[in-house]
mmCIF file of C-alpha atoms in Angstrom:
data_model
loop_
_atom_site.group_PDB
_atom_site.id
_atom_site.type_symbol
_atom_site.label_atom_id
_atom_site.label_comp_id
_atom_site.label_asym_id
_atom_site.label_seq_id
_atom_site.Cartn_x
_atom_site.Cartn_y
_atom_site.Cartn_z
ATOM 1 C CA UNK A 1 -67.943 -48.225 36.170
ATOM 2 C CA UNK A 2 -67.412 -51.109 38.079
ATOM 3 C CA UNK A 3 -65.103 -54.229 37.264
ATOM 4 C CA UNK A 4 -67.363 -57.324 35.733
ATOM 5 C CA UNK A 5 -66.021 -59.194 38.633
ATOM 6 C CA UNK A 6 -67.492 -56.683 41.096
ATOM 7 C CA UNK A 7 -70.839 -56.972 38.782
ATOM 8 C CA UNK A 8 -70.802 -60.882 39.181
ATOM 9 C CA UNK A 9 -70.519 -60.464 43.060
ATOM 10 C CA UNK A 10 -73.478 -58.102 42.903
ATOM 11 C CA UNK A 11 -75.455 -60.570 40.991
ATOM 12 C CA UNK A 12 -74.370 -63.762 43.124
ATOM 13 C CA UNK A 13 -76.006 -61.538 46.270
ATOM 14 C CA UNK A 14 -79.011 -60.854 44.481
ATOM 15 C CA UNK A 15 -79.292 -63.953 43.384
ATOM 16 C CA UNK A 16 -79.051 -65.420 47.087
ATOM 17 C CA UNK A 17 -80.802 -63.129 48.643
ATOM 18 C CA UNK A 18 -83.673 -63.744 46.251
ATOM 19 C CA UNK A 19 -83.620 -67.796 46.453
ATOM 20 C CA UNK A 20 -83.636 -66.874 50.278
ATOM 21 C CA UNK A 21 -86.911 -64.279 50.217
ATOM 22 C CA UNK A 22 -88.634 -66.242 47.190
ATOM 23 C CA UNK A 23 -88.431 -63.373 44.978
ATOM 24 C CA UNK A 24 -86.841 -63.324 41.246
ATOM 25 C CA UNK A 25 -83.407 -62.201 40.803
ATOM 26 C CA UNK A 26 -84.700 -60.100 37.988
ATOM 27 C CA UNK A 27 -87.186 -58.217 40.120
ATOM 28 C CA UNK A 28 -83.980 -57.499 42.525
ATOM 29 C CA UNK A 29 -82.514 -56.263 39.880
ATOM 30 C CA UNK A 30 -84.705 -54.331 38.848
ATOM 31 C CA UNK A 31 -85.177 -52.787 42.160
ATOM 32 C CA UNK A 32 -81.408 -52.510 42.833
ATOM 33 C CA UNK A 33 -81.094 -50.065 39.392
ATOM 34 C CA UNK A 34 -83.837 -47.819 41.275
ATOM 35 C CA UNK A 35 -81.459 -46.963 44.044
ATOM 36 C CA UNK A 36 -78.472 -46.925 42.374
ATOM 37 C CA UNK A 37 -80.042 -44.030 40.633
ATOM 38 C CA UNK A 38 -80.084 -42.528 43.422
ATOM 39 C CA UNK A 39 -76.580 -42.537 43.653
ATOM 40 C CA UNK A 40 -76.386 -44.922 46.028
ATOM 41 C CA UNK A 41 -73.135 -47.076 46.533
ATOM 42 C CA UNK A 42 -73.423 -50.904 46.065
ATOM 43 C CA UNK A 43 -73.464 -51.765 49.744
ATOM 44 C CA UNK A 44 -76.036 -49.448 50.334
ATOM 45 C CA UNK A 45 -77.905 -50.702 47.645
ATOM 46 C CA UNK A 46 -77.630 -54.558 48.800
ATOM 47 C CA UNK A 47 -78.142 -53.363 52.028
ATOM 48 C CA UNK A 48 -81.933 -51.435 50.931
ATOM 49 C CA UNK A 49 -82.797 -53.989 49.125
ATOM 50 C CA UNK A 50 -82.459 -56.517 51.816
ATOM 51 C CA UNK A 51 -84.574 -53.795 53.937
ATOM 52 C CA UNK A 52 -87.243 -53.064 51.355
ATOM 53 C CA UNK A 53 -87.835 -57.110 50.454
#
Protein backbone atom coordinates (compact mmCIF):
# COMPACT_ATOMS: atom_id res chain seq x y z
CA UNK A 1 0.00 0.00 0.00
CA UNK A 2 1.36 3.13 -0.79
CA UNK A 3 1.98 6.23 1.60
CA UNK A 4 -1.07 8.99 1.20
CA UNK A 5 1.68 11.28 0.25
CA UNK A 6 2.73 9.03 -2.64
CA UNK A 7 -1.27 8.85 -3.43
CA UNK A 8 -1.46 12.78 -3.48
CA UNK A 9 1.55 12.87 -5.98
CA UNK A 10 -0.32 10.36 -8.13
CA UNK A 11 -3.36 12.46 -8.09
CA UNK A 12 -1.50 15.95 -8.62
CA UNK A 13 -0.12 14.07 -12.10
CA UNK A 14 -3.38 13.01 -13.05
CA UNK A 15 -4.75 15.93 -12.33
CA UNK A 16 -2.14 17.86 -14.65
CA UNK A 17 -1.96 15.71 -17.10
CA UNK A 18 -5.73 15.86 -17.48
CA UNK A 19 -6.06 19.90 -17.37
CA UNK A 20 -3.24 19.48 -20.08
CA UNK A 21 -5.22 16.74 -22.53
CA UNK A 22 -8.82 18.20 -21.56
CA UNK A 23 -9.88 15.09 -20.04
CA UNK A 24 -11.42 14.65 -16.31
CA UNK A 25 -9.21 13.65 -13.59
CA UNK A 26 -11.84 11.14 -12.68
CA UNK A 27 -11.81 9.42 -16.05
CA UNK A 28 -7.79 9.18 -15.45
CA UNK A 29 -8.49 7.70 -12.62
CA UNK A 30 -10.50 5.54 -13.59
CA UNK A 31 -8.28 4.41 -16.30
CA UNK A 32 -5.15 4.41 -14.07
CA UNK A 33 -7.06 1.57 -11.59
CA UNK A 34 -7.34 -0.56 -14.99
CA UNK A 35 -3.62 -0.93 -15.24
CA UNK A 36 -2.73 -1.03 -11.94
CA UNK A 37 -4.69 -4.20 -12.01
CA UNK A 38 -2.55 -5.33 -14.06
CA UNK A 39 0.05 -5.11 -11.70
CA UNK A 40 1.56 -2.44 -13.08
CA UNK A 41 3.90 -0.07 -10.98
CA UNK A 42 2.88 3.64 -10.66
CA UNK A 43 5.35 4.96 -13.19
CA UNK A 44 4.28 2.61 -15.57
CA UNK A 45 0.92 3.42 -14.98
CA UNK A 46 1.44 7.40 -15.38
CA UNK A 47 3.53 6.60 -18.05
CA UNK A 48 0.37 4.36 -20.12
CA UNK A 49 -1.84 6.61 -19.35
CA UNK A 50 -0.02 9.48 -20.84
CA UNK A 51 0.37 6.95 -23.98
CA UNK A 52 -3.22 5.76 -24.15
CA UNK A 53 -4.78 9.62 -23.73
Amino acid sequence: MKSQSEVAKYGEQFHTMGMQMGIATQELAKGAVEFARQGLSPEETTKRMAAAV
